[in-house]
Amino acid sequence: MVSCDDMQEGLENKTGHQCCSKRKVKRGLWSPDEDEKLVKYITTHGHGSWSSVPKLAGLQRCGKSCRLRWINYLRPDLKRGSFTALEESIIVEVHRMLGNRWAQIAKHLPGRTDNEVKNFWNSCIKKKLIAQGLDPKTHNLLSNNYKHNIPDTNPSYPPLLHKFSSISTFEYQNPNTQAFLESGSNSSIGTVPVSSFTSRPSEFSMLDESCMWVGGYEPIQSIKLENEQTEQQ
DNA sequence: AAGGGACACAACCGCCCCCGA
DNA sequence: CTCGGGGGCGGTTGTGTCCCT
């Protein structure tokens, strides 16, 4: 049996990152002791240059490995646990607009990492979309021939969308906020500046000018909605 | 109880971009 | 302008766990 470290020893100077090519680095799962060292160092000093973190923190790891461990697992502001229906709907909607730009998508989900979103997409959402007869890449309908081979195993899909039966007022600090209007099962039918948003669509989602999701969490703008309800599309 | 398939999640790889020398 | 290093990102693989047979 060849251990990961043994294999790595042979490969060390051929592959891997340049930042760790000069040092013997450990790979694989992080031990609680390593986690503790990394957390202790970063909370005390900040990460600064990641390439120097392992040395200064007393770790035999690559700087990139430290960065990844911190960002994906050790960061104190991480939200653990299952994705909520709202988070899922945000992922689907943003993915439809941006594609596989996981880091961008993750920015719409405070406390979630790009890796987490990517894993959730690949292990869960992708299958749900396919089961619904939707192409997970384009979000368009798949061909009938393809759909016929897909079992109807996910009657609960599509994900929950916020549905507003009426809108009384919008109060925006930022007039550039965009509303992405939805109509039935169609994709977004257009974007309009919210300041001129006078119709009352039953379903919509909004992004501000920096593409931050407005409806998903603590709103940037003050939005007053009447008769808000959440239901299956 | 054992084994093997499915699944979720952690971690790594390799490429690209940016920035400073 | 060019080059090299650092960091960010998406794709992929590895590993542990659960569940079914």
Coordinates of C-alpha atoms (C1' of nucleotides) in Angstrom, one line a residue:
Chain A
M1 CA 0.0 0.0 0.0
V2 CA 1.5 3.3 -1.0
S3 CA 0.6 6.3 1.2
C4 CA -0.3 9.7 -0.2
D5 CA 2.8 11.1 1.3
D6 CA 5.0 8.4 -0.3
M7 CA 3.5 9.1 -3.6
Q8 CA 3.8 12.8 -3.1
E9 CA 7.5 12.4 -2.3
G10 CA 8.1 11.1 -5.8
L11 CA 6.0 13.7 -7.5
E12 CA 7.0 16.7 -5.4
N13 CA 9.4 18.3 -7.8
K14 CA 7.4 17.4 -10.9
T15 CA 4.0 18.6 -10.1
G16 CA 2.2 20.6 -7.5
H17 CA 2.4 24.3 -6.8
Q18 CA 5.5 26.3 -7.1
C19 CA 4.8 27.8 -3.7
C20 CA 5.5 24.4 -2.1
S21 CA 8.0 22.9 -4.5
K22 CA 10.9 23.7 -2.2
R23 CA 9.4 22.3 1.0
K24 CA 8.2 18.9 1.9
V25 CA 4.4 19.3 2.2
K26 CA 1.7 17.2 3.6
R27 CA -1.4 16.4 1.7
G28 CA -4.8 14.9 2.3
L29 CA -7.2 15.5 5.2
W30 CA -6.3 18.1 7.8
S31 CA -5.9 17.0 11.4
P32 CA -7.5 18.9 14.3
D33 CA -4.0 19.9 15.3
E34 CA -3.3 21.5 11.9
D35 CA -6.6 23.2 11.9
E36 CA -5.9 24.6 15.4
K37 CA -2.5 25.9 14.2
L38 CA -3.9 27.6 11.2
V39 CA -6.8 29.2 13.0
K40 CA -4.6 30.4 15.8
Y41 CA -2.1 31.9 13.3
I42 CA -4.7 33.6 11.1
T43 CA -6.8 35.0 13.9
T44 CA -3.7 36.4 15.5
H45 CA -1.8 37.7 12.4
G46 CA -4.2 37.6 9.5
H47 CA -3.2 35.5 6.5
G48 CA -1.1 38.1 4.7
S49 CA 0.8 36.3 2.0
W50 CA -0.6 32.8 1.8
S51 CA 2.7 31.4 0.6
S52 CA 4.3 32.3 3.9
V53 CA 1.4 31.1 6.1
P54 CA 2.5 27.5 6.4
K55 CA 6.0 28.4 7.5
L56 CA 4.9 31.0 10.0
A57 CA 2.1 28.9 11.3
G58 CA 4.4 25.8 11.7
L59 CA 2.5 23.7 9.1
Q60 CA 4.0 21.4 6.6
R61 CA 1.4 22.4 4.0
C62 CA 1.3 24.3 0.8
G63 CA 0.1 27.9 1.0
K64 CA -2.7 27.1 -1.3
S65 CA -3.8 24.2 0.8
C66 CA -3.9 26.6 3.8
R67 CA -5.9 29.1 1.9
L68 CA -8.4 26.5 0.8
R69 CA -8.7 25.0 4.2
W70 CA -9.4 28.4 5.8
I71 CA -11.8 29.6 3.1
N72 CA -13.8 26.4 2.8
Y73 CA -13.8 25.2 6.3
L74 CA -12.2 27.2 9.1
R75 CA -13.5 30.7 8.4
P76 CA -15.6 31.8 11.4
D77 CA -18.4 33.3 9.3
L78 CA -19.2 30.1 7.5
K79 CA -22.7 28.8 7.6
R80 CA -22.8 25.0 8.0
G81 CA -25.6 22.7 7.3
S82 CA -28.0 22.0 4.5
F83 CA -28.9 24.5 1.9
T84 CA -32.4 26.0 2.4
A85 CA -35.0 26.1 -0.4
L86 CA -34.4 29.8 -0.8
E87 CA -30.7 29.3 -1.1
E88 CA -31.4 26.6 -3.7
S89 CA -33.6 28.9 -5.7
I90 CA -31.0 31.6 -5.6
I91 CA -28.3 29.2 -6.9
V92 CA -30.6 28.1 -9.7
E93 CA -31.5 31.6 -10.7
V94 CA -28.0 33.0 -10.6
H95 CA -26.6 30.0 -12.3
R96 CA -29.0 30.6 -15.1
M97 CA -27.6 34.1 -15.5
L98 CA -24.0 33.4 -14.9
G99 CA -23.3 29.8 -15.6
N100 CA -20.7 27.8 -13.7
R101 CA -19.2 30.9 -12.0
W102 CA -19.3 29.3 -8.6
A103 CA -17.4 32.1 -6.8
Q104 CA -19.8 34.7 -8.2
I105 CA -22.8 32.5 -7.2
A106 CA -21.4 32.0 -3.7
K107 CA -21.3 35.8 -3.2
H108 CA -25.1 35.8 -3.2
L109 CA -25.1 33.3 -0.4
P110 CA -23.5 34.7 2.8
G111 CA -21.6 32.1 4.7
R112 CA -21.4 29.7 1.7
T113 CA -18.3 28.9 -0.3
D114 CA -17.9 28.4 -4.0
N115 CA -16.8 24.8 -3.3
E116 CA -19.9 24.2 -1.2
V117 CA -22.2 25.6 -3.9
K118 CA -20.3 23.7 -6.6
N119 CA -20.7 20.4 -4.7
F120 CA -24.3 21.1 -4.0
W121 CA -24.9 21.8 -7.6
N122 CA -23.2 18.7 -8.9
S123 CA -24.7 16.4 -6.3
C124 CA -28.2 17.7 -6.1
I125 CA -29.5 20.6 -8.2
K126 CA -28.1 19.2 -11.5
K127 CA -30.0 16.0 -11.1
K128 CA -33.2 17.8 -10.1
L129 CA -33.0 20.0 -13.2
I130 CA -32.4 17.0 -15.5
A131 CA -35.4 15.2 -13.8
Q132 CA -37.4 18.2 -14.7
G133 CA -36.3 17.9 -18.3
L134 CA -34.1 21.0 -18.1
D135 CA -30.6 21.2 -19.4
P136 CA -28.4 22.1 -16.3
K137 CA -26.1 24.0 -18.5
T138 CA -28.5 26.2 -20.4
H139 CA -31.6 25.8 -18.2
N140 CA -33.6 25.2 -21.4
L141 CA -35.9 22.3 -22.0
L142 CA -34.1 19.1 -23.1
S143 CA -35.3 17.3 -26.2
N144 CA -38.4 15.1 -25.8
N145 CA -36.3 12.0 -26.6
Y146 CA -34.1 12.8 -23.7
K147 CA -36.9 13.6 -21.3
H148 CA -38.6 10.3 -22.0
N149 CA -35.7 8.5 -20.4
I150 CA -35.8 10.5 -17.2
P151 CA -37.9 9.1 -14.3
D152 CA -40.1 11.6 -12.6
T153 CA -38.5 11.3 -9.3
N154 CA -38.6 14.9 -8.1
P155 CA -42.2 16.1 -7.9
S156 CA -41.1 18.8 -5.5
Y157 CA -39.0 20.6 -8.1
P158 CA -38.6 23.4 -9.2
P159 CA -37.4 25.1 -6.0
L160 CA -39.3 27.6 -4.0
L161 CA -39.5 31.0 -5.4
H162 CA -40.7 34.1 -3.6
K163 CA -44.1 35.0 -4.8
F164 CA -45.6 38.3 -4.2
S165 CA -49.3 38.8 -5.0
S166 CA -49.1 42.6 -4.8
I167 CA -46.5 45.3 -4.2
S168 CA -47.4 48.4 -2.4
T169 CA -44.2 50.5 -2.5
F170 CA -40.6 50.2 -3.4
E171 CA -38.1 52.4 -1.6
Y172 CA -34.7 52.3 -3.1
Q173 CA -31.5 53.9 -2.2
N174 CA -30.0 52.6 -5.4
P175 CA -32.0 53.4 -8.5
N176 CA -29.9 51.0 -10.6
T177 CA -31.4 48.0 -9.0
Q178 CA -32.7 45.6 -11.6
A179 CA -35.8 43.5 -11.5
F180 CA -35.7 40.2 -13.4
L181 CA -39.2 39.5 -14.3
E182 CA -40.5 36.0 -14.6
S183 CA -43.5 34.8 -16.6
G184 CA -44.7 31.3 -16.1
S185 CA -41.9 28.8 -16.9
N186 CA -40.1 31.2 -19.2
S187 CA -36.7 32.5 -18.4
S188 CA -36.3 36.1 -17.5
I189 CA -38.2 38.2 -20.0
G190 CA -36.2 41.3 -19.5
T191 CA -34.7 43.7 -17.0
V192 CA -36.0 47.0 -16.0
P193 CA -34.7 49.7 -13.6
V194 CA -36.6 49.2 -10.4
S195 CA -37.2 52.9 -10.1
S196 CA -39.5 52.6 -13.1
F197 CA -41.0 49.3 -12.0
T198 CA -44.7 49.9 -12.0
S199 CA -46.3 46.6 -12.9
R200 CA -47.1 44.0 -10.4
P201 CA -45.6 40.7 -11.6
S202 CA -46.6 37.7 -9.5
E203 CA -43.0 36.4 -9.5
F204 CA -39.7 38.2 -9.8
S205 CA -36.2 38.3 -8.5
M206 CA -33.9 41.2 -8.2
L207 CA -30.2 42.0 -8.4
D208 CA -28.6 45.3 -7.6
E209 CA -26.1 46.9 -9.8
S210 CA -23.2 44.8 -8.4
C211 CA -25.2 41.7 -9.0
M212 CA -26.0 41.2 -5.3
W213 CA -29.2 39.4 -4.6
V214 CA -31.7 41.6 -3.0
G215 CA -34.4 39.2 -2.0
G216 CA -32.3 36.4 -0.5
Y217 CA -31.0 38.0 2.7
E218 CA -30.6 41.3 4.5
P219 CA -31.7 43.7 1.8
I220 CA -29.5 46.5 0.7
Q221 CA -32.5 48.5 -0.2
S222 CA -35.6 49.0 1.9
I223 CA -38.3 47.0 0.2
K224 CA -41.9 47.0 1.4
L225 CA -44.1 44.2 0.1
E226 CA -47.6 43.3 0.8
N227 CA -49.1 39.8 1.1
E228 CA -45.8 38.1 0.6
Q229 CA -46.0 34.4 0.3
T230 CA -43.8 31.6 -0.7
E231 CA -45.1 28.8 -2.7
Q232 CA -44.2 26.2 -5.3
Q233 CA -44.0 27.6 -8.8
Chain B
dA1 C1' -22.5 -9.1 9.3
dA2 C1' -20.3 -8.2 4.9
dG3 C1' -19.7 -5.9 0.7
dG4 C1' -20.5 -2.8 -2.7
dG5 C1' -22.9 1.1 -4.8
dA6 C1' -24.4 5.8 -4.2
dC7 C1' -23.8 10.0 -2.3
dA8 C1' -21.8 14.1 0.0
dC9 C1' -18.1 16.7 0.9
dA10 C1' -13.1 17.8 1.4
dA11 C1' -9.1 18.5 -1.0
dC12 C1' -6.1 18.8 -4.9
dC13 C1' -4.8 20.0 -9.8
dG14 C1' -4.0 23.0 -13.3
dC15 C1' -5.0 27.0 -15.7
dC16 C1' -5.6 31.9 -15.8
dC17 C1' -5.2 36.6 -14.4
dC18 C1' -3.2 40.4 -12.0
dC19 C1' 0.5 42.9 -10.3
dG20 C1' 5.0 44.3 -9.2
dA21 C1' 9.9 44.2 -10.4
Chain C
dC1 C1' 7.2 45.2 -22.5
dT2 C1' 8.3 40.9 -20.3
dC3 C1' 8.5 37.7 -16.8
dG4 C1' 7.6 35.4 -12.5
dG5 C1' 5.1 34.8 -8.3
dG6 C1' 0.8 34.9 -5.8
dG7 C1' -3.9 34.3 -5.6
dG8 C1' -8.4 33.0 -7.5
dC9 C1' -11.2 29.8 -9.7
dG10 C1' -13.5 25.8 -12.0
dG11 C1' -12.9 21.0 -12.8
dT12 C1' -11.8 16.7 -11.0
dT13 C1' -10.5 13.2 -7.8
dG14 C1' -10.3 11.1 -3.2
dT15 C1' -12.4 9.6 0.9
dG16 C1' -15.7 8.7 4.4
dT17 C1' -20.4 7.4 5.4
dC18 C1' -24.8 5.6 4.6
dC19 C1' -27.9 2.4 2.9
dC20 C1' -29.5 -1.5 0.5
dT21 C1' -29.0 -6.3 -0.7

